[in-house]
Coordinates of C-alpha atoms in Angstrom, one line a residue:
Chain A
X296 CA -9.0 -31.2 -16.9
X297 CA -12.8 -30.3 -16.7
X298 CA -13.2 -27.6 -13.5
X299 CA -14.1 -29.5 -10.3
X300 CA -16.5 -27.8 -7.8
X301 CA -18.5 -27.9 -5.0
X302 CA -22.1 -27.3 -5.3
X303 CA -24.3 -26.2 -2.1
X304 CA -27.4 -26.5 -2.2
X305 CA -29.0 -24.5 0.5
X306 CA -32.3 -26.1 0.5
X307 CA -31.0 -29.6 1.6
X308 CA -28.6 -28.1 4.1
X309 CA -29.7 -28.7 8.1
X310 CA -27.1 -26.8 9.1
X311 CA -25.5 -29.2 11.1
X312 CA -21.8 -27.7 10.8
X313 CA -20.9 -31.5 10.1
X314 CA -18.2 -29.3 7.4
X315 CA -17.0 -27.1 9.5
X316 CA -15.7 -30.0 11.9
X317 CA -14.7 -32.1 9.3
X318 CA -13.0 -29.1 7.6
X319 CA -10.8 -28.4 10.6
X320 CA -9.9 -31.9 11.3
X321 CA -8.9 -32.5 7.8
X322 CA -6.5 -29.4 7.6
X323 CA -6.1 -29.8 11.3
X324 CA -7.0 -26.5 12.1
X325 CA -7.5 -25.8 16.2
X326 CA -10.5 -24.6 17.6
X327 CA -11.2 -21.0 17.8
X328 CA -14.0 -19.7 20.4
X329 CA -15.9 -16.6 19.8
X330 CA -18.2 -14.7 22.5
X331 CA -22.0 -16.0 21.9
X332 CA -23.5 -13.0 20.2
X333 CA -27.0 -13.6 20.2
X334 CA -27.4 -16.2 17.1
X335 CA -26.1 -20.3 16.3
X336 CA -23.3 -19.0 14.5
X337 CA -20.0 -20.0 15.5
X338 CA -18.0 -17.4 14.4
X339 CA -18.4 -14.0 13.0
X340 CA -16.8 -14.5 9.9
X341 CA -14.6 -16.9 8.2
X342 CA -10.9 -16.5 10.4
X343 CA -7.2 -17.8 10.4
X344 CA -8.1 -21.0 11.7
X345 CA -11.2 -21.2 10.4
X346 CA -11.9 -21.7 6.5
X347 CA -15.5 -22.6 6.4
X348 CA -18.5 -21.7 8.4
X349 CA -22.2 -21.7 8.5
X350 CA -23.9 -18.6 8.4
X351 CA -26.9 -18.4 9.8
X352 CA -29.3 -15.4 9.5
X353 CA -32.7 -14.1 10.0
X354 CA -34.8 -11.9 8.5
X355 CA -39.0 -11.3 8.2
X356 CA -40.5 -11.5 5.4
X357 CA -43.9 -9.2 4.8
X358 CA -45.2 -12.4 3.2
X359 CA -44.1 -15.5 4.6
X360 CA -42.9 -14.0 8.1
X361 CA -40.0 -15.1 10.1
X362 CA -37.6 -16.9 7.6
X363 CA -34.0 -18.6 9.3
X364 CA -31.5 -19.4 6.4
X365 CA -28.0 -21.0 6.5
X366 CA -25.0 -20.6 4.4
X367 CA -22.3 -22.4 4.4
X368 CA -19.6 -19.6 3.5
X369 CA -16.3 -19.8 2.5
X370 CA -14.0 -19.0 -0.2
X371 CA -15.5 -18.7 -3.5
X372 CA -12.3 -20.1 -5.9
X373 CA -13.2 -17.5 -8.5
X374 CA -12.2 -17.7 -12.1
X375 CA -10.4 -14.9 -12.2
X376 CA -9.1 -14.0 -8.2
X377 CA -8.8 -10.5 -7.4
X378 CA -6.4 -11.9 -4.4
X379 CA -4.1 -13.7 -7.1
X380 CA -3.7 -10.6 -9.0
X381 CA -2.5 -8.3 -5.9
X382 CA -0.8 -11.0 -3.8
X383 CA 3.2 -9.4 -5.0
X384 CA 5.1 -12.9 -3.2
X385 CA 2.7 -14.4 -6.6
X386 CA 1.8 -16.9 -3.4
X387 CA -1.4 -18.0 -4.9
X388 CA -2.1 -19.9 -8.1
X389 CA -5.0 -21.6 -10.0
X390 CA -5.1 -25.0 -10.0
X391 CA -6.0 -26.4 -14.0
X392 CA -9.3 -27.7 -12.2
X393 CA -10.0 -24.3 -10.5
X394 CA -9.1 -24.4 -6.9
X395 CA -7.1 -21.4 -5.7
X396 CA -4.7 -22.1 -3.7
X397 CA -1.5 -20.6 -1.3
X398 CA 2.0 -21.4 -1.0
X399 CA 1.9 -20.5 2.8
X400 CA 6.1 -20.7 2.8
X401 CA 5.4 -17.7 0.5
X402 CA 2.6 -15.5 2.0
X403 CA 3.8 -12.5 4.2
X404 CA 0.6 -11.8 5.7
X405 CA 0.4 -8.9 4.0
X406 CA -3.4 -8.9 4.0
X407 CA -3.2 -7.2 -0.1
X408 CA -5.7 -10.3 -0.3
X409 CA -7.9 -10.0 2.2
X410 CA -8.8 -6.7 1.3
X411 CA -9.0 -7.2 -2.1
X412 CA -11.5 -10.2 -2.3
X413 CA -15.1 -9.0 -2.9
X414 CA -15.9 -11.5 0.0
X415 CA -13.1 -10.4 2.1
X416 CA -12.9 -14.2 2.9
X417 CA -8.8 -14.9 3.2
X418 CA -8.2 -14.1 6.9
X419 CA -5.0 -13.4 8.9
X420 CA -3.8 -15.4 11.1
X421 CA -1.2 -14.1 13.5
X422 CA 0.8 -16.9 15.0
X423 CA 2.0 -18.0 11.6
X424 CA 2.1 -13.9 9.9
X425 CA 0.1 -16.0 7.2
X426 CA -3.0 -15.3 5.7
X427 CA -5.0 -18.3 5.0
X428 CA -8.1 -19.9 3.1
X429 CA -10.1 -22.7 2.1
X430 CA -8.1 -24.8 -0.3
X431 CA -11.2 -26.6 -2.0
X432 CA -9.1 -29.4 -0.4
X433 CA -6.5 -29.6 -3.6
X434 CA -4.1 -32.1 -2.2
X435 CA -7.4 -34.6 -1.2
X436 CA -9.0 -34.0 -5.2
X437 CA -5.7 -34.7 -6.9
X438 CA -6.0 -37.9 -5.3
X439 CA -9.3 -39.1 -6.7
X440 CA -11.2 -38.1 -3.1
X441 CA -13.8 -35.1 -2.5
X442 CA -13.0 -32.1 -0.1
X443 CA -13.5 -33.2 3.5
X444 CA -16.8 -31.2 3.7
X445 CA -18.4 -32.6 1.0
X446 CA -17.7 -36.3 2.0
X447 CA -19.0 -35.5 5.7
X448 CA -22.2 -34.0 4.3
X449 CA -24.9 -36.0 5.7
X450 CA -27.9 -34.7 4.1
X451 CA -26.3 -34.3 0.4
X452 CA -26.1 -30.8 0.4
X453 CA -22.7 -30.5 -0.7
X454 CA -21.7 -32.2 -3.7
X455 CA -18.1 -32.6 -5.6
X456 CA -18.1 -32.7 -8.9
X457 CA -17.6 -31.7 -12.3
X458 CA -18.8 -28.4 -12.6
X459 CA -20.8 -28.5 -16.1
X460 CA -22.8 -31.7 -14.5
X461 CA -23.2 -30.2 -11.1
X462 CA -24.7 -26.7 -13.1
X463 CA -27.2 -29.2 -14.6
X464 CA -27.9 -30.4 -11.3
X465 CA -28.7 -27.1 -9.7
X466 CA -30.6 -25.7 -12.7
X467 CA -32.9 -28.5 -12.6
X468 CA -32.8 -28.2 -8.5
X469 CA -33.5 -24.5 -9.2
X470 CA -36.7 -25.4 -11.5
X471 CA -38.0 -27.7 -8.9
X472 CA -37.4 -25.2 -5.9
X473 CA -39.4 -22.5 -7.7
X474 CA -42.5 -24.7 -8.9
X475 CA -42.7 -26.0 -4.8
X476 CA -42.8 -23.4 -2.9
X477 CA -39.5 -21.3 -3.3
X478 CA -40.5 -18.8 -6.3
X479 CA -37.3 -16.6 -5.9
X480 CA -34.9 -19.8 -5.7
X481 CA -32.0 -18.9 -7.8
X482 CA -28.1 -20.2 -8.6
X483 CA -25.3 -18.2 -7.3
X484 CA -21.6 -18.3 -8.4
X485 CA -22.8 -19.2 -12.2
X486 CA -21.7 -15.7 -13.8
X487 CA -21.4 -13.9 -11.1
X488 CA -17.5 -12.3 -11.3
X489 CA -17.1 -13.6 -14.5
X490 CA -18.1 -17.5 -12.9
X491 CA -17.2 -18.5 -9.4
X492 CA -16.1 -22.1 -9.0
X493 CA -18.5 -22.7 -6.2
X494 CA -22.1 -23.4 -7.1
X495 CA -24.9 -22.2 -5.2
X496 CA -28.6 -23.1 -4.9
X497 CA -30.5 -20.4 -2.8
X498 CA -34.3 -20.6 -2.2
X499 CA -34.1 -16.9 -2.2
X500 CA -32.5 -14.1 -3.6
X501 CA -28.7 -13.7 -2.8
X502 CA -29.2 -10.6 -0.5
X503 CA -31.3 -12.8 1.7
X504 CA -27.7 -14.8 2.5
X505 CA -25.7 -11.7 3.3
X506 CA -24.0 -12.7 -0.5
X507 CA -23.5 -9.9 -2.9
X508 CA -26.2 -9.4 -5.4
X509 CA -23.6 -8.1 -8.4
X510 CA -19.8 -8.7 -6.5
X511 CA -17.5 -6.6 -8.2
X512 CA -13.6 -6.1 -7.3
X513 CA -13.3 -3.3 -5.2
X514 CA -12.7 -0.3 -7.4
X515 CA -9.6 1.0 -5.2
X516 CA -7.9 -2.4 -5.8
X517 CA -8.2 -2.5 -9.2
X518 CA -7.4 1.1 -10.0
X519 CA -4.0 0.4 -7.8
X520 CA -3.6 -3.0 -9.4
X521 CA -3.8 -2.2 -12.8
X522 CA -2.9 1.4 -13.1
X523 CA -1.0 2.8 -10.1
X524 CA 1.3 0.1 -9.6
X525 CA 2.5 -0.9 -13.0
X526 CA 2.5 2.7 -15.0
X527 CA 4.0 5.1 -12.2
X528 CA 6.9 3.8 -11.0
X529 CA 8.8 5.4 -13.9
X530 CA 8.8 8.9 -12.1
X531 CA 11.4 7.5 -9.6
X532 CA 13.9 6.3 -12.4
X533 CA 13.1 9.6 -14.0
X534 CA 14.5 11.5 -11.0
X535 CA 17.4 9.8 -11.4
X536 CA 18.4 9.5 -14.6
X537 CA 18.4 13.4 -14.6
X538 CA 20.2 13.6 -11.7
X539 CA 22.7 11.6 -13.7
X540 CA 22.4 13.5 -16.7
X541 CA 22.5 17.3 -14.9
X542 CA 25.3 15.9 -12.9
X543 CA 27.6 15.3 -16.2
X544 CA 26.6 18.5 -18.1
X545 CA 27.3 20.9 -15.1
X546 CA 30.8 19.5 -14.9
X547 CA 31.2 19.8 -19.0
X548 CA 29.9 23.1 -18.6
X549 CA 31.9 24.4 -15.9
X550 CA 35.0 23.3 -17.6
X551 CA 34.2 24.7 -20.9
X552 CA 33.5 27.9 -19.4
X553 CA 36.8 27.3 -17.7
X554 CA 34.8 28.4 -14.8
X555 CA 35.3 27.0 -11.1
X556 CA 33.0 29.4 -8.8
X557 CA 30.1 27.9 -7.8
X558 CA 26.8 29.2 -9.8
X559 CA 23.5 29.5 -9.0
X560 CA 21.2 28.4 -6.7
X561 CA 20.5 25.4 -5.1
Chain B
X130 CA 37.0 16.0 -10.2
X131 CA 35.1 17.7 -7.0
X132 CA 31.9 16.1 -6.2
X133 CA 31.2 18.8 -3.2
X134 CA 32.8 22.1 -2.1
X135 CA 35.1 22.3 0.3
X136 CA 33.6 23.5 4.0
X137 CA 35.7 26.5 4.8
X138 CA 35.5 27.1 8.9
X139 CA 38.0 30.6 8.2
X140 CA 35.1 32.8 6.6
X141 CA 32.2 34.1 8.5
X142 CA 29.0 31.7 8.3
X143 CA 25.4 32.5 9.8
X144 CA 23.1 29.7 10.8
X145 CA 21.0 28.3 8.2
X146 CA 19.3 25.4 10.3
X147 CA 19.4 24.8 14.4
X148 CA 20.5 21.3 15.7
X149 CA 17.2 20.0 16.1
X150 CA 16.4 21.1 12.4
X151 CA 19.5 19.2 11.3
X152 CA 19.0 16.4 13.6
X153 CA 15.1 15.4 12.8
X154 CA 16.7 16.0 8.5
X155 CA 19.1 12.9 8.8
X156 CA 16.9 11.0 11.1
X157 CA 13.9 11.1 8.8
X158 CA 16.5 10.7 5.6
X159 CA 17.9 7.4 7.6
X160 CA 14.3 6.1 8.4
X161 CA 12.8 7.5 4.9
X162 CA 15.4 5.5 3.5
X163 CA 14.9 2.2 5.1
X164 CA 11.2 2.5 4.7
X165 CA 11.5 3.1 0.8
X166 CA 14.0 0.0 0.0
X167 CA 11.9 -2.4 2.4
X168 CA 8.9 -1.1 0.7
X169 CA 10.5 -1.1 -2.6
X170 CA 10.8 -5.3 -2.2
X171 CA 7.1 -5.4 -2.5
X172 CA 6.2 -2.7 -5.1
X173 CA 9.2 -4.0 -7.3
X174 CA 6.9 -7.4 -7.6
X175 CA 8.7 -9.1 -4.9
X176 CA 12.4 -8.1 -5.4
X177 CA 13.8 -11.2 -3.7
X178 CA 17.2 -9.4 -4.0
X179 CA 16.4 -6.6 -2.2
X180 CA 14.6 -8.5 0.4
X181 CA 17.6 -10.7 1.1
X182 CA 19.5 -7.6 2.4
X183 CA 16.7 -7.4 5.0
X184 CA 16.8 -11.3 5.5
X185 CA 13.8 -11.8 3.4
X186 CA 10.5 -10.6 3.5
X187 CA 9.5 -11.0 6.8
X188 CA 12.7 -9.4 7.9
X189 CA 11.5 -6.5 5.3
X190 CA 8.5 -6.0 6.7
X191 CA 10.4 -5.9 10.1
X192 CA 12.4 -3.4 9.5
X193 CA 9.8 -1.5 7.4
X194 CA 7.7 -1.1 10.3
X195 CA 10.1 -0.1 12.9
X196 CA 11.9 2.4 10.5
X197 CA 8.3 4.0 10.3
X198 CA 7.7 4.3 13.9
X199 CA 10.9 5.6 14.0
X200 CA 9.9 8.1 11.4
X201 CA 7.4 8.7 12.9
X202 CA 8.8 9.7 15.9
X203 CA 11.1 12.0 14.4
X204 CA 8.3 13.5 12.3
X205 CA 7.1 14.0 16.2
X206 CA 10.0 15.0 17.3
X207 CA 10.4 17.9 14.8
X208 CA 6.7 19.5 15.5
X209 CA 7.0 19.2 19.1
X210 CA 10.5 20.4 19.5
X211 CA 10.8 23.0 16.6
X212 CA 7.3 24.2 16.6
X213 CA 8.6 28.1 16.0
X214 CA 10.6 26.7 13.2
X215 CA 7.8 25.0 11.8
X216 CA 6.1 27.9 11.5
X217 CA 8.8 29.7 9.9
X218 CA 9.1 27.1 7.2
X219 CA 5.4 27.2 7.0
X220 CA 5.1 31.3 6.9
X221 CA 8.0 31.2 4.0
X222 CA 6.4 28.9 2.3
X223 CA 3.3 30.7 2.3
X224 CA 5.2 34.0 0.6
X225 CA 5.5 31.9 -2.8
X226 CA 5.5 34.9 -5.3
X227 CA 7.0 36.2 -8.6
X228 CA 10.3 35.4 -7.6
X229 CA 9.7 32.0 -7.0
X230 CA 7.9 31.8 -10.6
X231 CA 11.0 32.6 -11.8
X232 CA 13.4 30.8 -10.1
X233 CA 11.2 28.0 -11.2
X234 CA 11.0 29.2 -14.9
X235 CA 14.8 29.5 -15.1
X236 CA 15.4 26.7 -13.0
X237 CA 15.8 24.1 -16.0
X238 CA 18.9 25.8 -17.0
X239 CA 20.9 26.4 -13.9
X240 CA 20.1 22.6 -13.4
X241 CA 21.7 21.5 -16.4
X242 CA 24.6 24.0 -15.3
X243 CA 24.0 27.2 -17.8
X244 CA 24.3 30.4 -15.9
X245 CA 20.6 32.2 -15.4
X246 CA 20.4 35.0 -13.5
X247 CA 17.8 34.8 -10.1
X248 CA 15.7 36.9 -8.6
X249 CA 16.2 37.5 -4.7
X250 CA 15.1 34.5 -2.9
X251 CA 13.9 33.8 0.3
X252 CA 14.9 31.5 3.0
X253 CA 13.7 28.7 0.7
X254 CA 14.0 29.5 -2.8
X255 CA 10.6 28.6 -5.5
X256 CA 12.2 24.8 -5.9
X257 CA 12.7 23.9 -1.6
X258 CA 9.2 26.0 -1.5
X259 CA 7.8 23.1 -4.0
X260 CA 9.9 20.4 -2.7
X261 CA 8.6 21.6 1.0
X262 CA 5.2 21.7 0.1
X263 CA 4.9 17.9 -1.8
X264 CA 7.5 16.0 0.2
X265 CA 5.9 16.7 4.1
X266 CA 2.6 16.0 2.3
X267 CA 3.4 13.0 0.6
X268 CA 5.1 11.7 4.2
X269 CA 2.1 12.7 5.8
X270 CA -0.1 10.2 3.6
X271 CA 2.5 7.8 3.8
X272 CA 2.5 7.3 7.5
X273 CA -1.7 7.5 8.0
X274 CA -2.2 5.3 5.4
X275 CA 0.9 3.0 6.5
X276 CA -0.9 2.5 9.9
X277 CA -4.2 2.2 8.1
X278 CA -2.8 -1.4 6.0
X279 CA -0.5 -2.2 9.4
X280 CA -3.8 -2.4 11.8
X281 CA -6.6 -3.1 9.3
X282 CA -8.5 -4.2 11.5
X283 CA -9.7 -1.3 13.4
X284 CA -10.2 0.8 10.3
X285 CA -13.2 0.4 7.9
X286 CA -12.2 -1.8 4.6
X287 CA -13.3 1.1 2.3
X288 CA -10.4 2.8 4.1
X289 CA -8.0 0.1 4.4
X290 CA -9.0 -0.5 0.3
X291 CA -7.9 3.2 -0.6
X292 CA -4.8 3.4 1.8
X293 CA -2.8 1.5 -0.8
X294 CA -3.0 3.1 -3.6
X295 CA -2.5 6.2 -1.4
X296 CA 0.7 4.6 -0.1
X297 CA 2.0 4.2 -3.2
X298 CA 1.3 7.1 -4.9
X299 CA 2.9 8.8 -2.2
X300 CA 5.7 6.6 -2.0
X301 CA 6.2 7.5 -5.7
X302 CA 6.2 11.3 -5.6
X303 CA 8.5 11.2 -2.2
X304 CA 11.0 9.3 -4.2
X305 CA 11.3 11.3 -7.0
X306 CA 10.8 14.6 -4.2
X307 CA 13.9 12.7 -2.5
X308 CA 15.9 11.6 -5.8
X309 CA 16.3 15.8 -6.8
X310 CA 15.9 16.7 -3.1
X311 CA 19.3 14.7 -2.6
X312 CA 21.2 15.4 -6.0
X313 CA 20.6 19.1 -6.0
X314 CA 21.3 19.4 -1.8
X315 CA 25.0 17.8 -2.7
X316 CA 26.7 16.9 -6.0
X317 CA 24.5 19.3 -8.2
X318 CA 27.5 22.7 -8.2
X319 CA 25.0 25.1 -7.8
X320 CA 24.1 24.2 -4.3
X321 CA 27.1 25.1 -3.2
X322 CA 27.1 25.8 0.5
X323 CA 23.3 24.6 1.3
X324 CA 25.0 20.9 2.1
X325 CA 26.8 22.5 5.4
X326 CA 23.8 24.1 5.6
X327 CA 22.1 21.2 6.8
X328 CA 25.4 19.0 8.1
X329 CA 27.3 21.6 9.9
X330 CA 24.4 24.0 10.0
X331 CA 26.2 27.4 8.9
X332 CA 26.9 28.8 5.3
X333 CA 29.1 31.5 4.1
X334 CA 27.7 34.4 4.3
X335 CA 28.9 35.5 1.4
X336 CA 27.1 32.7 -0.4
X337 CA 23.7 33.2 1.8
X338 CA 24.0 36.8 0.5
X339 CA 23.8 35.7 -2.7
X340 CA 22.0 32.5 -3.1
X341 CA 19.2 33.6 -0.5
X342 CA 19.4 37.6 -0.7
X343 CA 15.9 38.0 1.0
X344 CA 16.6 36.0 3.9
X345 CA 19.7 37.4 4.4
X346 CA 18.9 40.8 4.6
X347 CA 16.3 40.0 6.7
X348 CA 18.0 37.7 9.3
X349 CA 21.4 39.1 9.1
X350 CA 21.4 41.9 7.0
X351 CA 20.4 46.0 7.3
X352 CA 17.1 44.4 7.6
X353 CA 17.3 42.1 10.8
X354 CA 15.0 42.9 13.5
X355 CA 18.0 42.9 16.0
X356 CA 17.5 40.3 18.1

C-alpha cells in the first residue's frame, strides 16, 4: 500500500483551529484550558488531551516587517520513529501506509518517547498513566475516510492523500509560492529524518515555524538505544557466572587440599 | 557441604559494624533489590514474566518507585544518623595504598580458592575499598537521575535525555558491584566471618586479626587509642 499523508500547506491555512475541534471530537478528547499567555495560541504545546494545535508565532522581519505565521503542529509519523525504537512495551508500530500508532492497553507512560522524539510531540497524560499522540486517524483511513482534520478543513489547507501525488502537489505549490511573493517558500517533512510522513508547504524557511531546520534524534537516545542498552548488560551475567564458577572451585579446592580452615580474605 | 561458617557466640568478637550501619545495609539491599528486578522488566525488553510478579507493569513501576523513595530514605537515613561513620569509611577509603594493590593483584587467586598470602589490610581491604568507592557512586546516579525521568517535567529535556543512559549504566555496574558484593560477603569460603560482620555485627577476633590486621591493631590491638 502506497504511504498515505497529510499535506499542510501553510499558505492556504487561516488558522481557524477548525482541526483542532474536529480532532478532539473525533477521538473525543476533553477540553483542556491553558492560562492566556499573551498570543491566540491555545495551548503551549501539543498535551495529553490534545494531539494537534495551531501554532501561531511572530517575528519581524528587517525586510518585510511584522510577519504572523501559523502552524498547525502535531506528530510528524516519521519513517523511521525514534519513539518506536525506545518505547520497551514495543507499544507503537508502523502502519504499511505510514501512520504511527499506540496500543494505549500497552503504553506505561513511561515518557522513553516523549523524550526521545526530535519534536518532543507524544505527551503524558496523567489520569490514564498513558502517553498519547496523533494517530493520523488510522482507524477513519482504513475505512476509505480522511483524518478528521483534513475533512473539516475549510480553506483546503490540509489534504489526504497519497503521498507521491500530494509531494507533486506541494512542489508545484512551492514553485508558485516563490515566483508570487514568498521567495524562501520551501517543503518540510520531504527528507528531513530520513522522510517524515507529513508534508509541509512553508512560505518561509522552517526556523520561521519554530520547526527544526536539520531534526536529528537526540544524540543521548540513540547512544543509549543502540549501544548502552543492547551491548552492556552482559557485565551483570558476567558477575554471576563467576560467582558460580569461584563458588565450585573453592569447594574442589578446599577438599583436595583436605583443608577446612577458612582462607583468605573476604 | 557448608555454604557459610558457623557463627560461634563462645569466642571473643569485636564490633565490625554498629546497628545503624547494619540496619541502613539490609534496608538498602531490600530496596536495591526491588528497584533492580522492577527495573529489570523494562531493561530486559519488557520481561512480561518478571513484571507479572509485580502484577504487571504498572504494578512494576509501582513498586519501583516506592522501593526508591525508600532507598532513598535509607541512603538518608545512613548520612544523617552515621555521619562519624561515614567519614570513617570515607577516611579508609581514602588510605588506598600498596597493600591494597596487592590484595587486588592476588585477589584473582584467593577468589578461585588458591591460597595467596596478603598484605595487612585495613578496615576495608583493596576489593570493599573498590566495591565502596563504585557501588555508593553508581547508587548516587541512580537515584538523581531516577528522579530526573520520574518528574521530567521540571528538569530541562537535555537532562531528562542523558538521565537514562545514566540510569542504566549505573544500574549495570551496581549489579555486577552487587552480584560479587553478595557472593564474596557469604558463600565465597574466604569471607569467613565478614557475613556476621554485617548480620550480627561482631567477628572473631581471631579472624579480624588476621583478615584485617591494620584495623585491628588499631581499633583493638596495642595500637588502639584507648577509648
Amino acid at each position: 500500500m502506497a504511504r498515505m499523508t497529510n499535506l499542510y500547506d501553510v499558505s492556504k491555512c487561516t488558522a481557524c483551529r477548525g482541526c483542532q475541534v474536529a480532532c478532539k471530537d473525533w477521538n473525543q478528547l476533553p477540553a483542556v484550558i491553558e492560562p492566556f499567555t499573551g498570543n491566540y495560541q491555545t495551548h503551549e504545546s501539543t498535551n495529553g488531551d490534545t494531539y494537534t494545535i495551531i501554532k501561531f508565532m511572530e517575528h519581524e522581519d528587517p525586510v518585510d516587517g511584522i510577519q504572523w505565521n501559523f502552524l498547525k503542529f502535531n506528530c510528524m509519523h516519521c519513517f523511521d520513529p525514534a519513539c518506536m525504537d525506545v518505547c520497551p512495551q514495543e507499544a507503537i508500530t508502523q502502519t504499511e501506509w505510514g501512520a504511527v500508532i499506540k496500543d494505549y492497553d500497552k503504553c506505561i507512560g513511561c515518557q522513553y518517547c516523549t523524550y526521545a522524539c526530535p519534536f518532543e510531540i507524544p505527551k503524558y497524560r496523567k489520569r490514564e498513566d498513558i502517553v498519547t499522540k496523533c494517530t493520523l486517524c488510522y482507524e477513519r483511513v482504513e475505512e476509505g475516510l480522511e483524518p478528521a482534520c483534513a475533512r473539516t478543513c475549510p480553506t483546503g489547507a490540509l489534504t489526504f492523500g497519497e503521498r507521491d501525488q500530494l509531494l507533486q502537489v506541494a512542489e508545484e505549490r512551492v514553485k508558485f509560492l516563490r515566483a508570487n511573493g514568498f521567495p524562501r517558500a520551501t517543503i518540510y517533512g520531504k527528507l528531513e529524518l530520513g522522510g517524515l510522513n507529513k508534508l509541509f508547504v512553508l512560505t518561509d524557511t522552517p526556523d520561521k515555524f519554530e520547526l527544526p531546520i536539520d531534526p536529528k534524534v537526540p544524540g543521548q537516545i540513540t547512544f543509549w538505544q543502540d549501544w548502552i542498552q543492547p551491548y552492556f548488560g552482559w557485565l551483570i551475567p558476567v558477575a554471576l557466572a563467576g560467582s558460580a564458577v569461584s563458588f565450585v572451585t573453592t569447594r574442589i579446592l578446599a577438599n583436595k587440599n583436605g583443608d577446612h580452615t577458612e582462607g583468605g580474605h573476604e | 557441604m557448608q555454604w557459610i561458617p558457623e557463627y560461634k557466640g563462645d569466642v571473643p568478637r569485636v564490633e565490625r559494624f554498629n546497628f545503624l550501619s547494619r540496619f541502613t545495609h539490609w534496608g538498602h539491599t531490600v530496596t536495591f533489590l526491588l528497584c533492580l528486578f522492577t527495573g529489570l522488566a523494562l531493561f530486559l525488553d519488557s520481561a512480561d514474566w518478571l513484571a507479572a510478579i509485580f502484577g504487571g507493569f504498572h504494578g512494576a513501576g509501582l513498586v519501583h518507585r516506592i522501593a526508591a523513595v525508600a532507598m532513598t530514605i535509607v541512603v538518608a537515613i545512613f548520612v544523617v544518623g552515621n555521619f562519624k561513620v561515614l567519614i570513617a569509611w570515607i577516611k579508609d577509603i581514602l588510605r588506598f595504598g600498596l597493600n591494597d594493590i596487592i590484595f587486588i593483584m592476588k585477589f584473582p587467586f584467593e577468589f578461585l580458592g588458591f591460597k595467596v598470602k596478603i598484605p595487612p589490610q585495613t578496615k576495608f581491604n583493596g576489593g570493599e575499598k573498590g566495591n565502596s568507592m563504585l557501588t555508593p557512586t553508581a547508587v548516587i546516579f541512580l537515584i538523581l537521575s531516577g528522579y530526573i525521568m520520574w518528574f521530567p517535567a521540571i528538569f530541562p529535556a537535555g537532562l531528562v535525555r542523558l538521565a537514562y543512559p545514566i540510569h542504566d549504566i549505573s544500574m549495570v555496574l551496581a549489579t555486577f558491584m552487587v552480584c560479587m558484593h553478595g557472593y564474596l560477603g557469604s558463600f565465597h569460603p574466604g569471607s569467613g566471618e565478614s557475613f556476621w560482620g554485617m548480620w550480627k555485627g561482631t567477628v572473631r577476633e581471631d579472624w579480624a586479626e588476621h583478615h584485617h590486621k591494620t584495623w585491628y591493631d588499631e581499633t583493638y590491638g596495642d595500637k588502639a587509642s584507648g577509648e
